[in-house]
Short mmCIF file of C-alpha atoms in Angstrom, two decimals:
data_model
loop_
_atom_site.label_atom_id
_atom_site.label_comp_id
_atom_site.label_asym_id
_atom_site.label_seq_id
_atom_site.Cartn_x
_atom_site.Cartn_y
_atom_site.Cartn_z
CA MET A 12 3.83 -20.28 -8.58
CA SER A 13 4.11 -20.21 -12.29
CA THR A 14 7.63 -21.82 -12.42
CA HIS A 15 6.45 -24.50 -10.18
CA LEU A 16 3.53 -25.10 -12.46
CA ASN A 17 5.72 -25.20 -15.63
CA GLU A 18 7.79 -28.00 -13.85
CA GLN A 19 5.52 -29.83 -12.20
CA LEU A 20 2.46 -30.22 -14.45
CA LYS A 21 3.73 -30.51 -18.04
CA GLY A 22 0.81 -31.60 -20.22
CA VAL A 23 -1.68 -31.09 -17.70
CA GLU A 24 -4.55 -28.48 -18.41
CA ILE A 25 -5.19 -25.97 -15.61
CA GLN A 26 -7.49 -23.04 -15.19
CA VAL A 27 -6.37 -19.92 -13.39
CA ARG A 28 -8.81 -17.20 -12.27
CA GLY A 29 -8.25 -13.77 -10.98
CA PRO A 30 -6.83 -11.24 -10.10
CA PHE A 31 -9.63 -9.86 -8.33
CA ASP A 32 -10.91 -6.37 -8.21
CA VAL A 33 -11.76 -4.63 -5.12
CA SER A 34 -15.17 -4.39 -6.31
CA ASP A 35 -15.82 -8.02 -7.65
CA ARG A 36 -18.37 -8.48 -4.69
CA ASN A 37 -20.79 -5.84 -6.02
CA LYS A 38 -24.12 -6.50 -7.54
CA PHE A 39 -23.83 -3.95 -10.41
CA MET A 40 -26.91 -1.70 -11.17
CA ASN A 41 -26.65 -2.78 -14.59
CA ASN A 42 -24.93 -5.23 -16.98
CA VAL A 43 -24.29 -2.99 -19.82
CA GLN A 44 -20.77 -3.32 -21.87
CA GLY A 45 -18.04 -1.54 -20.08
CA GLU A 46 -16.68 1.57 -21.82
CA THR A 47 -13.00 2.55 -21.68
CA ARG A 48 -12.30 6.30 -21.31
CA ARG A 49 -9.40 7.87 -20.86
CA THR A 50 -8.10 9.35 -17.53
CA SER A 51 -4.63 11.07 -16.41
CA ILE A 52 -3.52 7.64 -15.27
CA GLN A 53 -4.50 6.16 -18.65
CA VAL A 54 -6.28 3.16 -17.05
CA PRO A 55 -9.54 1.49 -18.77
CA ILE A 56 -12.45 2.01 -16.26
CA SER A 57 -15.74 0.02 -16.78
CA SER A 58 -19.37 1.82 -16.80
CA THR A 59 -20.39 -1.11 -14.51
CA PHE A 60 -18.82 0.39 -11.35
CA PRO A 61 -21.35 0.39 -8.82
CA THR A 62 -23.16 3.66 -7.19
CA SER A 63 -21.96 2.68 -3.92
CA PRO A 64 -19.40 0.88 -2.14
CA THR A 65 -19.81 -2.88 -0.56
CA LYS A 66 -19.12 -3.69 2.98
CA SER A 67 -16.17 -5.43 1.75
CA SER A 68 -13.25 -4.66 4.49
CA LEU A 69 -11.18 -3.17 1.58
CA ILE A 70 -13.51 -0.62 0.94
CA ASN A 71 -14.40 2.30 3.53
CA PRO A 72 -18.24 1.84 4.42
CA ASP A 73 -18.43 5.33 5.83
CA SER A 74 -17.51 6.89 2.42
CA VAL A 75 -19.62 7.42 -0.51
CA ASP A 76 -17.23 6.31 -2.95
CA GLY A 77 -15.52 3.74 -0.81
CA ARG A 78 -12.20 5.41 -0.31
CA TRP A 79 -10.09 5.72 2.60
CA GLU A 80 -8.43 8.81 3.51
CA GLU A 81 -5.49 7.06 4.53
CA LEU A 82 -4.37 3.64 3.14
CA PHE A 83 -1.39 1.96 4.41
CA MET A 84 -0.21 -1.12 2.55
CA ILE A 85 2.43 -3.48 3.29
CA CYS A 86 3.15 -6.37 1.35
CA GLY A 87 6.28 -8.78 0.26
CA GLY A 88 6.72 -10.43 -3.24
CA THR A 89 3.80 -11.33 -5.07
CA GLY A 90 1.78 -9.76 -2.12
CA ILE A 91 1.63 -6.52 -4.37
CA SER A 92 -1.05 -8.06 -6.60
CA PRO A 93 -4.11 -7.01 -4.35
CA MET A 94 -2.42 -3.59 -3.68
CA LEU A 95 -2.40 -3.03 -7.24
CA GLN A 96 -5.92 -3.37 -7.41
CA LEU A 97 -6.41 -0.91 -4.38
CA ILE A 98 -4.28 1.45 -5.80
CA LYS A 99 -6.13 1.54 -9.07
CA TYR A 100 -9.44 1.88 -7.24
CA HIS A 101 -8.62 4.58 -5.42
CA LEU A 102 -7.02 6.89 -8.13
CA LEU A 103 -9.77 6.15 -10.27
CA ARG A 104 -12.55 7.10 -7.79
CA GLU A 105 -10.44 10.17 -6.97
CA SER A 106 -10.64 11.40 -10.46
CA GLU A 107 -14.29 10.33 -10.85
CA SER A 108 -15.50 11.61 -7.32
CA VAL A 109 -18.15 14.47 -7.28
CA GLU A 110 -20.03 13.89 -3.89
CA GLU A 111 -16.55 14.07 -1.87
CA ARG A 112 -14.25 16.13 -4.30
CA ASP A 113 -12.85 17.81 -1.39
CA ARG A 114 -11.92 14.72 0.20
CA LYS A 115 -8.16 13.61 -0.31
CA THR A 116 -6.67 10.18 -0.18
CA ARG A 117 -3.23 9.43 0.54
CA MET A 118 -1.78 5.83 0.08
CA TYR A 119 1.56 4.85 1.30
CA LEU A 120 3.06 1.28 0.08
CA LEU A 121 5.64 -0.44 1.90
CA TYR A 122 6.88 -3.41 -0.75
CA GLY A 123 9.72 -5.78 0.16
CA ASN A 124 11.84 -7.99 -2.16
CA ARG A 125 14.80 -9.43 -2.05
CA GLU A 126 16.34 -7.48 -4.91
CA ILE A 127 15.18 -4.88 -7.41
CA ASP A 128 14.67 -7.51 -10.12
CA ASP A 129 12.17 -9.13 -8.03
CA VAL A 130 9.59 -6.24 -8.05
CA ILE A 131 6.63 -7.19 -9.78
CA ASP A 132 4.82 -4.64 -12.15
CA SER A 133 7.56 -1.93 -11.62
CA ASN A 134 6.71 0.08 -14.60
CA ALA A 135 2.87 -0.01 -13.34
CA LEU A 136 4.03 1.29 -9.93
CA ARG A 137 6.26 3.79 -11.17
CA GLU A 138 3.41 5.11 -13.51
CA TYR A 139 0.68 5.15 -10.58
CA GLU A 140 3.22 7.01 -8.40
CA ARG A 141 4.10 9.87 -10.96
CA SER A 142 0.44 10.19 -12.00
CA SER A 143 -0.96 10.12 -8.32
CA ARG A 144 0.01 13.84 -7.91
CA GLY A 145 1.36 13.22 -4.66
CA MET A 146 -1.59 10.39 -3.51
CA LEU A 147 0.73 7.64 -3.53
CA GLU A 148 4.20 7.27 -1.84
CA ILE A 149 6.16 4.18 -2.25
CA ILE A 150 9.28 2.62 -0.18
CA TYR A 151 10.68 -0.44 -1.16
CA VAL A 152 12.71 -2.74 1.03
CA PHE A 153 15.66 -4.84 -0.53
CA SER A 154 17.73 -7.52 1.22
CA VAL A 155 20.11 -6.96 -1.61
CA PRO A 156 20.73 -3.46 -2.23
CA PRO A 157 19.85 -2.24 -6.03
CA PRO A 158 22.81 -0.91 -8.14
CA ASN A 159 23.84 2.64 -8.08
CA GLU A 160 21.93 3.44 -11.18
CA SER A 161 18.66 2.63 -9.39
CA ASN A 162 19.46 5.43 -7.03
CA GLU A 163 16.15 7.39 -7.96
CA LEU A 164 14.25 4.77 -5.78
CA SER A 165 13.25 5.28 -2.46
CA TYR A 166 14.21 2.02 -0.67
CA LEU A 167 15.45 0.64 2.64
CA GLN A 168 17.88 -2.30 3.05
CA GLY A 169 16.82 -5.22 5.11
CA SER A 170 13.45 -6.91 5.54
CA ILE A 171 10.14 -5.80 6.63
CA THR A 172 10.79 -5.96 10.31
CA SER A 173 8.87 -4.71 13.31
CA ASP A 174 11.48 -1.75 13.71
CA ILE A 175 11.39 -0.74 9.95
CA ILE A 176 7.45 -0.94 10.14
CA GLN A 177 7.64 1.40 13.00
CA LYS A 178 10.12 3.63 11.46
CA TRP A 179 8.03 3.81 8.32
CA PHE A 180 4.94 4.99 10.00
CA SER A 181 6.88 7.32 12.16
CA ASP A 182 8.42 9.02 8.97
CA ILE A 183 5.08 9.68 7.60
CA LYS A 184 3.69 11.35 10.65
CA ALA A 185 6.60 13.35 10.78
CA LYS A 186 6.46 14.35 7.26
CA ASN A 187 2.58 14.97 7.48
CA SER A 188 2.87 17.12 10.58
CA ALA A 189 5.84 19.20 8.96
CA HIS A 190 3.64 19.71 5.89
CA THR A 191 0.63 20.98 8.18
CA ALA A 192 2.89 23.26 10.26
CA ARG A 193 4.10 24.81 6.70
CA GLN A 194 0.55 25.45 5.96
CA SER A 195 -0.57 27.33 8.88
CA PRO A 196 0.38 30.98 9.09
CA THR A 197 -0.19 31.23 12.98
CA LEU A 198 2.83 28.99 13.53
CA ASP A 199 6.53 29.98 14.07
CA PHE A 200 8.66 27.31 12.11
CA SER A 201 11.84 26.89 10.18
CA PRO A 202 11.38 27.27 6.80
CA THR A 203 13.74 24.71 6.07
CA PHE A 204 12.59 21.06 7.35
CA GLN A 205 15.81 19.44 9.15
CA PRO A 206 15.86 15.81 8.33
CA TYR A 207 16.18 13.34 11.12
CA PRO A 208 19.69 11.51 11.85
CA PRO A 209 20.38 8.43 9.73
CA TYR A 210 18.35 5.73 10.98
CA GLN A 211 20.44 2.12 10.83
CA TYR A 212 17.86 -0.13 9.83
CA PRO A 213 18.52 -3.81 10.94
CA GLN A 214 19.99 -6.13 8.39
CA VAL A 215 18.51 -9.80 8.33
CA GLY A 216 19.94 -11.19 11.29
CA SER A 217 17.96 -14.71 11.11
CA PRO A 218 16.77 -17.22 8.43
CA SER A 219 13.46 -15.62 8.64
CA GLY A 220 14.53 -11.86 8.67
CA ILE A 221 11.89 -11.46 11.47
CA ILE A 222 12.45 -9.36 14.63
CA HIS A 223 9.38 -9.21 16.91
CA SER A 224 9.15 -6.24 19.42
CA PRO A 225 7.57 -7.12 22.62
CA THR A 226 6.49 -3.12 23.24
CA SER A 227 6.39 -0.62 20.84
CA SER A 228 7.72 3.18 21.54
CA PHE A 229 5.77 4.13 18.55
CA PRO A 230 2.36 4.64 19.02
CA LYS A 231 -0.71 3.86 16.33
CA TYR A 232 -1.25 6.55 13.44
CA GLY A 233 -4.47 7.50 11.87
CA SER A 234 -7.93 7.66 12.58
CA ALA A 235 -9.56 4.23 13.08
CA ARG A 236 -12.91 5.52 10.88
CA ASN A 237 -11.02 6.84 7.81
CA THR A 238 -7.89 4.73 7.91
CA LYS A 239 -6.94 1.15 6.88
CA ILE A 240 -4.03 -1.09 6.81
CA ALA A 241 -3.72 -3.92 4.23
CA VAL A 242 -1.46 -6.51 4.66
CA CYS A 243 -0.17 -9.39 1.98
CA GLY A 244 2.82 -11.50 1.47
CA PRO A 245 4.77 -14.66 2.81
CA PRO A 246 3.16 -16.12 5.88
CA GLU A 247 6.13 -15.35 8.31
CA MET A 248 6.26 -11.76 7.08
CA MET A 249 2.23 -11.40 7.71
CA LEU A 250 2.53 -12.61 11.39
CA ASN A 251 5.65 -10.40 12.01
CA VAL A 252 3.33 -7.54 10.65
CA LYS A 253 0.51 -8.39 12.64
CA GLN A 254 2.22 -8.73 15.71
CA THR A 255 3.92 -5.28 15.22
CA LEU A 256 0.60 -3.79 14.41
CA THR A 257 -0.85 -5.39 17.59
CA ASP A 258 2.16 -3.81 19.61
CA MET A 259 1.39 -0.36 18.24
CA GLY A 260 -2.33 -0.63 19.35
CA TYR A 261 -4.20 -1.28 16.23
CA SER A 262 -7.13 -3.57 16.58
CA GLU A 263 -8.24 -6.43 13.93
CA ARG A 264 -10.99 -3.93 12.52
CA GLU A 265 -8.31 -1.32 11.46
CA TYR A 266 -6.29 -3.85 9.44
CA ILE A 267 -6.77 -6.75 6.92
CA LEU A 268 -4.56 -9.80 6.34
CA LEU A 269 -5.09 -10.70 2.63
CA ILE A 270 -4.18 -14.57 2.46
#
């Protein structure tokens, strides 16, 4: 958008507003000037945060502090913007929460771009993931594979298709199930987790890179009450994700399309 505005609107004065925080719809309890406090992730936080969450679909109405137990985020390109706000909100609430200190949040981000140089706020994403103490897991999807020196990134090659989305959910479920099994002393399990055979992710096979799945072999994952799926990106990608989630058994109350 910035490139388009720069080329088409030379000499024209415009106003830009945003990005918006997930708590922007709140009626604050007071209007005192915000205070900056240092946290482990070094993010300024305001003392004007409300004492309880709103009924916004981005915030969990069944939680005192508005956090979801599991938050799945699927985005492409500039669609990362609202996800950054969601990530920041949950990380800050996790560090501040007193009433629900024992409740843990897990966030999973599937972020698609053409190539690694197109990733927006890559430094912030790395810092959030590093400082989250395992709360945040990021998987990138690139149409053009990154150079060898970027091997530290967890990425898939292709585009955000139905197959990749379903495999992403399946891998998360398998990983969490294995972790739960290791924690249980009553279960007999191998101390070494055996990875699944390599999965051949589909390459971009059409101009839109969209593959529709009429029926899904993967069931839905997560509790409807404490799980949310947020989607933001190009229109074609969002339509594909919506269809995939429907095929997997998710209702419209369990996911939100950020347009």
